[in-house]
XYZ file of C-alpha atoms in Angstrom:
554
model
C -0.069 -0.148 0.023
C 1.049 3.754 -0.529
C 2.337 4.979 2.637
C 3.604 8.516 1.831
C 3.951 10.949 -0.989
C 6.417 13.820 -0.701
C 6.158 16.552 -3.617
C 8.728 19.436 -3.798
C 8.516 22.428 -6.339
C 5.846 20.364 -8.404
C 3.636 22.712 -10.545
C 1.822 25.173 -8.008
C 3.051 23.059 -4.958
C 5.842 24.296 -3.039
C 6.086 21.534 -0.555
C 3.799 18.636 0.523
C 4.219 15.687 2.733
C 1.051 13.536 2.500
C 0.620 10.451 4.707
C -1.600 7.734 3.602
C -3.921 5.158 5.551
C -5.315 1.894 4.710
C -8.831 1.707 3.663
C -10.417 4.435 1.724
C -9.342 8.009 1.421
C -11.255 10.692 -0.300
C -9.817 13.921 -1.812
C -12.018 17.006 -2.009
C -11.509 20.687 -2.626
C -12.481 23.816 -4.485
C -12.626 23.801 -8.253
C -9.401 24.823 -9.810
C -7.589 24.203 -6.393
C -5.633 21.077 -7.962
C -7.383 18.321 -6.276
C -5.624 15.944 -8.779
C -2.139 17.157 -8.318
C -1.118 14.334 -5.796
C -2.145 11.966 -8.485
C -0.376 13.654 -11.027
C 2.874 13.752 -9.012
C 2.112 9.944 -8.062
C 2.098 9.069 -11.747
C 5.355 10.634 -12.325
C 6.694 8.569 -9.531
C 5.260 5.448 -11.730
C 6.955 6.491 -14.678
C 4.596 8.857 -16.554
C 6.267 11.099 -19.075
C 7.453 14.544 -17.689
C 7.444 17.946 -19.238
C 9.143 21.049 -18.533
C 6.012 22.929 -17.300
C 5.549 20.333 -14.430
C 8.394 22.540 -12.601
C 7.276 25.281 -10.147
C 8.331 28.503 -11.672
C 11.687 29.981 -10.786
C 12.984 26.683 -9.204
C 15.423 24.402 -10.947
C 14.103 21.050 -10.272
C 10.994 19.163 -8.908
C 11.415 16.296 -6.589
C 8.863 13.820 -6.129
C 8.991 10.692 -3.933
C 6.449 7.900 -3.256
C 6.915 5.395 -0.338
C 5.011 1.966 -0.369
C 4.791 -1.007 1.853
C 5.576 -4.024 0.238
C 5.513 -6.597 3.213
C 2.301 -8.458 1.787
C 3.168 -7.672 -1.822
C 4.814 -10.895 -2.986
C 5.063 -9.941 -6.819
C 6.720 -6.468 -6.091
C 9.176 -8.069 -3.174
C 10.204 -10.631 -5.989
C 10.702 -8.051 -8.790
C 12.833 -5.807 -6.427
C 15.118 -8.629 -5.235
C 15.430 -9.761 -8.955
C 16.719 -6.478 -9.854
C 18.707 -6.160 -6.802
C 16.530 -3.186 -5.595
C 15.241 -4.558 -2.451
C 15.050 -2.658 0.897
C 13.100 -4.959 3.415
C 9.740 -3.981 3.796
C 9.571 -0.689 1.652
C 9.863 0.465 -1.804
C 10.583 4.289 -2.365
C 10.070 5.658 -5.828
C 11.437 8.811 -6.625
C 11.611 11.307 -9.563
C 13.794 14.257 -10.129
C 12.880 16.450 -13.204
C 15.074 19.623 -14.118
C 13.452 22.833 -15.588
C 15.076 22.092 -18.820
C 12.829 18.786 -18.991
C 15.665 16.162 -18.001
C 14.567 13.392 -15.661
C 16.357 11.057 -13.361
C 14.550 7.955 -11.789
C 15.451 6.159 -8.416
C 14.059 3.125 -6.539
C 15.323 2.665 -3.060
C 17.900 5.260 -3.664
C 19.508 3.665 -7.008
C 19.259 5.211 -10.302
C 17.166 3.076 -12.894
C 15.877 3.371 -16.152
C 12.596 5.036 -16.586
C 11.279 1.850 -17.876
C 11.933 0.015 -14.750
C 9.628 2.512 -12.604
C 6.772 1.543 -14.996
C 7.522 -2.182 -14.284
C 7.393 -1.864 -10.451
C 4.559 0.790 -10.847
C 2.248 -1.793 -12.375
C 2.945 -4.283 -9.182
C 1.968 -1.321 -6.626
C -0.865 0.767 -7.711
C -3.639 1.152 -10.195
C -4.705 4.505 -11.300
C -8.164 4.916 -13.044
C -8.773 8.255 -14.592
C -11.757 10.361 -15.125
C -11.542 9.930 -18.951
C -11.438 6.207 -18.766
C -15.273 5.751 -19.772
C -13.986 7.267 -23.170
C -11.983 4.392 -23.673
C -14.363 1.483 -23.157
C -16.681 2.176 -26.199
C -13.228 1.174 -28.102
C -13.192 -2.537 -29.461
C -9.470 -2.776 -28.362
C -10.234 -1.635 -25.060
C -13.382 -3.716 -24.651
C -11.258 -6.877 -25.367
C -8.425 -5.862 -23.023
C -11.091 -5.588 -20.224
C -12.469 -8.829 -20.747
C -9.190 -10.297 -20.921
C -8.318 -8.695 -17.721
C -11.191 -9.984 -16.252
C -10.880 -13.572 -17.548
C -7.231 -13.752 -16.214
C -5.829 -16.200 -18.859
C -2.416 -14.852 -19.414
C -1.152 -18.534 -20.619
C -3.787 -18.475 -23.153
C -3.029 -15.044 -24.707
C 0.837 -15.966 -24.719
C 0.056 -19.177 -26.552
C -1.730 -17.335 -29.144
C 0.984 -14.697 -29.292
C 3.708 -17.503 -29.691
C 2.041 -19.420 -32.561
C 1.275 -16.147 -34.014
C 4.581 -14.854 -33.983
C 5.892 -18.247 -35.260
C 3.451 -18.155 -38.040
C 4.438 -14.529 -39.164
C 8.219 -15.481 -39.138
C 7.694 -18.600 -41.375
C 5.292 -16.576 -43.670
C 8.017 -13.837 -43.891
C 10.806 -16.239 -44.496
C 8.731 -17.896 -47.348
C 8.023 -14.707 -48.905
C 11.523 -13.812 -49.288
C 12.725 -17.039 -50.697
C 9.780 -16.970 -53.189
C 10.667 -13.215 -54.177
C 14.607 -14.562 -54.655
C 13.714 -17.457 -56.667
C 14.359 -16.482 -60.005
C 17.843 -14.795 -58.630
C 18.503 -18.304 -56.832
C 17.769 -20.126 -60.069
C 20.129 -18.267 -62.107
C 22.838 -18.392 -59.344
C 22.434 -22.017 -59.048
C 23.035 -22.596 -62.760
C 26.081 -20.522 -62.693
C 27.182 -22.250 -59.420
C 26.489 -25.735 -60.980
C 28.630 -25.086 -63.965
C 31.627 -23.655 -62.072
C 31.459 -26.580 -59.608
C 31.166 -29.104 -62.483
C 34.078 -27.542 -64.056
C 36.254 -27.884 -60.948
C 34.810 -31.276 -60.478
C 36.015 -32.529 -63.679
C 39.409 -31.009 -63.041
C 39.566 -32.468 -59.587
C 42.342 -30.636 -58.018
C 43.496 -32.191 -54.572
C 44.618 -30.371 -51.327
C 48.461 -29.542 -51.911
C 48.305 -30.925 -55.450
C 49.179 -27.496 -57.277
C 52.161 -26.976 -54.799
C 53.687 -30.526 -55.829
C 52.859 -29.852 -59.520
C 54.485 -26.373 -59.314
C 57.639 -27.930 -57.936
C 57.608 -30.861 -60.224
C 56.691 -28.538 -63.442
C 59.915 -26.253 -62.496
C 62.056 -29.404 -62.282
C 60.972 -30.854 -65.405
C 61.017 -27.885 -67.570
C 64.438 -27.547 -66.697
C 65.460 -31.097 -66.748
C 67.993 -31.002 -69.535
C 69.820 -28.288 -67.947
C 69.782 -30.176 -64.573
C 71.406 -32.879 -66.618
C 74.175 -31.350 -68.063
C 75.238 -29.189 -65.046
C 75.063 -32.121 -62.601
C 77.381 -34.089 -64.938
C 79.687 -31.531 -65.257
C 79.546 -30.682 -61.531
C 80.395 -34.760 -60.873
C 83.257 -34.309 -63.195
C 84.665 -31.698 -61.386
C 84.309 -33.223 -58.141
C 85.811 -36.646 -58.731
C 85.558 -38.277 -62.270
C 87.767 -35.879 -64.367
C 91.175 -37.583 -65.114
C 93.111 -34.543 -65.480
C 91.914 -32.718 -62.638
C 89.158 -33.348 -60.151
C 88.544 -31.930 -56.353
C 88.767 -35.158 -54.672
C 92.141 -35.897 -55.886
C 93.382 -32.329 -54.998
C 91.800 -32.415 -51.562
C 93.288 -36.086 -51.111
C 96.814 -34.682 -51.835
C 96.360 -31.489 -49.843
C 95.251 -33.742 -46.706
C 98.115 -35.964 -47.075
C 100.660 -33.321 -47.179
C 99.395 -31.571 -44.161
C 99.143 -34.664 -42.398
C 102.738 -35.674 -42.954
C 103.865 -32.169 -42.021
C 101.775 -32.646 -38.538
C 104.460 -34.977 -37.584
C 106.903 -31.947 -37.058
C 104.148 -29.615 -35.832
C 101.295 -30.803 -33.929
C 99.343 -27.776 -34.435
C 98.704 -28.860 -37.922
C 96.854 -31.919 -36.571
C 93.476 -30.096 -36.421
C 93.764 -28.760 -39.781
C 94.794 -32.052 -41.271
C 91.515 -33.425 -39.446
C 89.377 -30.790 -41.074
C 90.632 -31.393 -44.299
C 89.978 -35.153 -44.018
C 86.348 -34.178 -43.087
C 86.025 -32.145 -45.905
C 87.243 -34.742 -48.326
C 84.763 -37.508 -46.575
C 81.985 -34.814 -47.406
C 83.058 -34.090 -50.978
C 83.362 -37.632 -51.698
C 79.575 -38.272 -50.314
C 78.231 -35.223 -52.295
C 79.901 -36.397 -55.495
C 78.648 -39.941 -55.013
C 75.044 -38.530 -54.049
C 75.311 -36.315 -57.059
C 76.023 -39.187 -59.455
C 73.093 -41.291 -58.090
C 70.763 -38.141 -58.934
C 72.135 -37.521 -62.393
C 71.585 -41.141 -63.109
C 67.989 -41.387 -61.647
C 67.187 -38.157 -64.156
C 64.945 -39.207 -67.060
C 63.716 -37.027 -69.920
C 59.995 -38.066 -70.345
C 58.292 -35.879 -72.784
C 55.029 -37.323 -72.512
C 54.945 -37.150 -68.880
C 55.826 -33.643 -69.058
C 53.204 -32.645 -71.405
C 50.689 -34.172 -69.154
C 52.269 -32.091 -66.084
C 52.448 -29.259 -68.205
C 48.954 -29.325 -69.135
C 47.594 -29.752 -65.588
C 49.742 -26.825 -64.310
C 48.342 -24.563 -67.120
C 44.681 -25.462 -66.412
C 45.096 -25.082 -62.890
C 46.741 -21.183 -63.234
C 44.025 -20.551 -65.841
C 41.002 -21.645 -63.593
C 42.406 -19.817 -60.727
C 42.987 -16.563 -62.910
C 39.320 -17.151 -64.052
C 37.806 -17.137 -60.542
C 40.212 -14.454 -59.474
C 41.920 -16.250 -56.668
C 45.493 -17.755 -56.224
C 46.195 -21.428 -57.714
C 47.203 -22.773 -54.049
C 43.688 -21.447 -53.149
C 41.804 -23.133 -55.995
C 40.966 -26.369 -53.762
C 39.297 -24.151 -51.065
C 37.456 -21.906 -53.574
C 35.866 -25.305 -55.032
C 34.629 -26.210 -51.473
C 33.237 -22.806 -50.839
C 31.261 -23.200 -54.301
C 30.136 -26.608 -53.401
C 28.773 -25.259 -49.991
C 26.984 -22.293 -51.773
C 25.407 -24.525 -54.080
C 24.185 -27.117 -51.384
C 22.777 -23.937 -49.620
C 20.731 -22.922 -52.948
C 19.605 -26.417 -53.412
C 18.551 -26.484 -49.566
C 16.681 -23.542 -49.881
C 14.293 -25.501 -52.550
C 13.949 -28.007 -49.816
C 13.217 -25.283 -47.007
C 10.644 -23.748 -49.237
C 8.597 -27.124 -49.184
C 9.420 -27.720 -45.491
C 8.360 -23.827 -44.819
C 4.845 -24.529 -46.258
C 4.411 -27.488 -44.132
C 5.382 -25.683 -40.990
C 3.357 -22.704 -41.797
C 0.122 -24.918 -42.186
C 1.162 -26.513 -38.576
C 1.692 -23.058 -37.058
C -1.713 -22.125 -38.352
C -3.289 -25.191 -36.763
C -1.799 -24.772 -33.654
C -2.724 -21.073 -33.705
C -6.221 -22.027 -34.441
C -6.310 -24.425 -31.573
C -5.014 -21.761 -29.053
C -7.509 -19.228 -30.414
C -10.523 -21.695 -29.797
C -9.228 -22.222 -26.199
C -9.103 -18.428 -25.952
C -12.281 -18.002 -27.411
C -13.800 -20.524 -24.955
C -12.272 -18.810 -21.962
C -13.392 -15.400 -23.327
C -17.080 -16.473 -23.625
C -17.105 -17.913 -20.174
C -15.871 -14.723 -18.625
C -18.219 -12.807 -20.807
C -21.474 -14.456 -19.453
C -20.040 -13.883 -15.840
C -19.058 -10.358 -16.173
C -22.175 -9.489 -18.249
C -24.251 -10.653 -15.114
C -22.165 -8.797 -12.829
C -22.093 -5.456 -14.557
C -26.102 -5.593 -15.359
C -26.366 -6.118 -11.576
C -24.068 -3.425 -10.912
C -25.934 -1.038 -13.394
C -29.313 -1.504 -11.820
C -27.706 -0.575 -8.774
C -26.243 2.498 -10.128
C -29.853 4.113 -10.959
C -30.128 2.263 -14.068
C -33.203 -0.012 -13.160
C -33.625 -1.595 -16.568
C -29.994 -1.717 -17.695
C -28.835 -4.618 -19.514
C -25.185 -5.504 -20.294
C -23.877 -8.192 -22.566
C -20.392 -9.149 -23.826
C -20.366 -10.243 -27.264
C -17.602 -12.739 -28.447
C -17.750 -13.478 -31.879
C -15.080 -15.906 -33.620
C -14.205 -15.136 -36.971
C -11.592 -18.018 -38.004
C -11.719 -16.832 -41.660
C -9.958 -13.486 -41.097
C -6.402 -12.757 -41.077
C -4.351 -13.923 -38.294
C -4.183 -11.631 -35.256
C -1.799 -10.957 -32.433
C -4.843 -11.105 -30.074
C -7.014 -14.483 -31.337
C -9.645 -14.747 -33.628
C -12.230 -12.947 -31.586
C -14.278 -9.614 -32.030
C -15.516 -8.326 -28.828
C -18.213 -5.867 -28.488
C -19.864 -4.288 -25.280
C -23.660 -4.112 -25.841
C -26.205 -2.356 -23.470
C -29.543 -1.593 -23.278
C -30.783 1.344 -20.735
C -34.711 1.353 -21.201
C -37.259 -1.232 -21.098
C -37.927 -3.061 -24.489
C -34.689 -1.396 -25.926
C -32.352 -3.989 -27.771
C -29.068 -4.368 -26.953
C -26.844 -2.273 -28.944
C -23.076 -1.362 -29.020
C -22.162 0.607 -25.945
C -21.369 3.858 -28.102
C -24.798 4.144 -29.734
C -27.228 4.196 -26.789
C -25.345 5.208 -23.687
C -25.038 8.786 -22.583
C -21.814 10.279 -20.963
C -23.038 10.076 -17.517
C -24.334 6.454 -18.296
C -20.986 5.703 -19.661
C -19.340 6.844 -16.773
C -21.342 4.730 -14.499
C -20.681 1.662 -16.322
C -16.935 2.435 -16.432
C -16.981 2.738 -12.755
C -19.241 -0.556 -12.349
C -16.162 -2.263 -14.607
C -13.706 -0.771 -12.595
C -15.060 -1.997 -9.459
C -15.556 -5.291 -10.668
C -12.151 -5.727 -12.304
C -10.409 -4.277 -9.032
C -12.310 -7.013 -7.021
C -11.302 -9.701 -9.615
C -7.758 -8.373 -10.151
C -6.455 -7.626 -6.629
C -4.045 -4.443 -6.706
C -2.400 -3.047 -3.426
C -3.758 0.312 -4.156
C -6.334 1.494 -6.251
C -6.675 5.133 -7.282
C -10.039 6.670 -8.567
C -9.632 10.360 -10.084
C -13.014 11.971 -10.596
C -14.442 8.861 -12.092
C -17.778 9.950 -10.656
C -18.270 12.768 -13.118
C -21.753 13.037 -14.219
C -23.104 11.019 -11.156
C -25.377 12.601 -8.520
C -28.169 11.908 -5.981
C -28.673 7.987 -5.007
C -26.553 6.798 -7.670
C -23.588 8.774 -5.971
C -24.382 7.156 -2.688
C -24.313 3.523 -4.365
C -20.950 4.537 -5.966
C -19.475 5.835 -2.520
C -20.837 2.519 -1.256
C -19.175 0.477 -3.878
C -15.838 2.078 -3.251
C -16.087 1.740 0.577
C -16.796 -2.088 -0.109
C -13.791 -2.492 -2.255
C -11.648 -0.652 0.502
C -12.202 -3.568 2.599
C -9.711 -5.499 0.739
C -7.349 -2.965 -0.743
C -6.209 0.643 -0.267
C -8.461 2.938 -2.349
C -7.807 6.752 -2.959
C -10.604 8.626 -4.647
C -10.666 12.132 -6.111
C -14.356 13.402 -6.066
C -16.613 16.391 -5.847
C -19.618 14.351 -4.565
C -20.498 14.478 -0.647
C -21.830 11.140 -1.073
C -18.687 9.608 -2.038
C -16.481 12.005 0.217
C -18.219 10.843 3.319
C -17.130 6.890 2.759
C -13.699 7.623 3.230
C -11.938 6.574 6.416
C -9.649 9.483 5.626
C -10.568 12.734 3.956
C -7.907 15.207 2.549
C -8.579 18.766 1.654
C -6.865 20.677 -1.124
C -6.691 24.366 -1.204
C -5.087 26.934 -3.512
C -3.300 29.820 -1.486
C -2.068 33.132 -3.103
C -0.377 36.324 -1.799
C -1.252 38.071 -5.227
C 2.198 37.224 -6.665
C 2.592 33.501 -5.826
C 0.222 30.576 -5.908
C 0.579 27.331 -4.214
C -1.533 24.445 -3.121
C -1.684 22.814 0.279
C -3.287 19.356 1.286
C -4.781 18.898 4.638
C -6.179 15.789 6.280
C -9.446 17.070 7.846
C -10.523 16.265 11.225
C -13.938 14.945 12.054
C -15.290 18.602 12.629
C -13.515 19.796 9.580
C -15.131 17.052 7.574
C -18.473 18.010 8.599
C -18.070 21.486 7.200
C -16.222 20.178 3.977
C -19.299 17.690 3.472
C -21.462 20.897 4.044
C -19.645 22.624 1.614
C -20.050 20.018 -1.127
C -23.820 20.014 -0.326
C -24.897 23.464 -0.176
C -21.881 25.539 -1.851
C -19.970 28.276 -0.001
C -22.996 29.645 1.944
C -23.009 26.695 4.634
C -26.500 26.351 6.560
C -27.313 24.683 9.806
C -29.525 22.088 7.412
C -26.258 21.677 5.582
C -24.482 20.796 8.349
C -27.035 18.651 9.644
C -26.996 16.607 6.451
C -23.331 16.638 6.401
C -23.422 14.825 9.999
C -26.161 12.203 8.822
C -23.928 11.456 5.704
C -20.851 10.878 7.951
C -22.763 8.866 10.466
C -24.028 6.488 7.843
């Protein structure tokens, strides 16, 4: 429940601290005094949009704070803990609005996005405004009211789920169908390219091997000639070869080492060099003997190398990347072929989603019809209690499975009323006057509030257009509602004001230069005078005071 509302520099309020009680609180005051100013401030604490004109003139910012007891509000407590904003049994919502229009929001001292104020606000309080009756003639609002009364969130969620699933699938199908021609052309090109590369069938790392072998064979004659010449120079030339010369040098230095041991190391190095030279000469001889000139094999190798280079140039890739490019084309072709299968599968899935949607809609329709029957009886009874003795109310739920799929199901919801005897039920906006709409709206709000428990309910002049015995019944209904929840009601009716367990009086004070609003809790004596003022106007008489005492006593 709401415990306290603190307002600083808001509109014509300089500073207010209002303490609220359990039960029913009524707020009254003179016309133009700003009876709804506390409700407006509270709305900003709950995340309403702020404008620059809400800040009191000649001040830099407005500061608004609402304190709630959440001891018995499990939903709010759970939300606060989930967002790490809990502070035991209290929740303080604060809003600071600068004169430039900038705004900051706080929950239990921590700055938060404005959206979080709105989220927690929905779990703490429910505000009904004086223009709500203008909304109930709209089809969408009527459907929302029925769904709120039926309290079937899972059925609504199932319909939304299958609707979104169907819409996503339909969108994908439309996209695939629109690009079908382009995909077909792309598929033909890819198929040609893949077939060409399949036919060539270059293997991983093959090009590197081909390139190496091609270079070797294209220079085979030169290699043969040079290796033979080198072998001759190393060891096989009878007139001069390096092995013989090195052998003689080694023998010479080795013999000299007998006279100077320092030459032993050099002799050893020469001997090692001789061994390596002989091995090199032998290996080169074997290499030369293995070399063969095979024009036919070289022609085949040259052709394959040339084709690889041409294909790489054609596809604008390096030859060594041709295999990777081939694999990418295969995957792309596979993806396009998969799109054709996806088209067929999507068509089936769309029908399945539509069937699931229709099944969910049927369950939702049945729940709505059950709730419609119940709420129709209750509102009919409430209308008759609110001085419409012949009033009849009926919620019509028409299922239209042929219409385009909708996020809210297949139903059209229409509120029909009859006010006078013999009058047929017709759509509400056709037959109900403003005052009658206001009473019907109030009846709905009381019934919905009774059905959907909210810790705090605020009624902001919802009794406009109501008077006399009807006003007394409205007051009684609100007082009855206050047995289970906190009710705050801004009213101009004495019959409603007297039903409050607590009454606040709003006054506008001015010194000719400055204006400000005050909110005062009325004592028992002050309440009698205020009720008398509401009954008789500014000239309070003994009779109006007596009537006020009688109303309060009742």
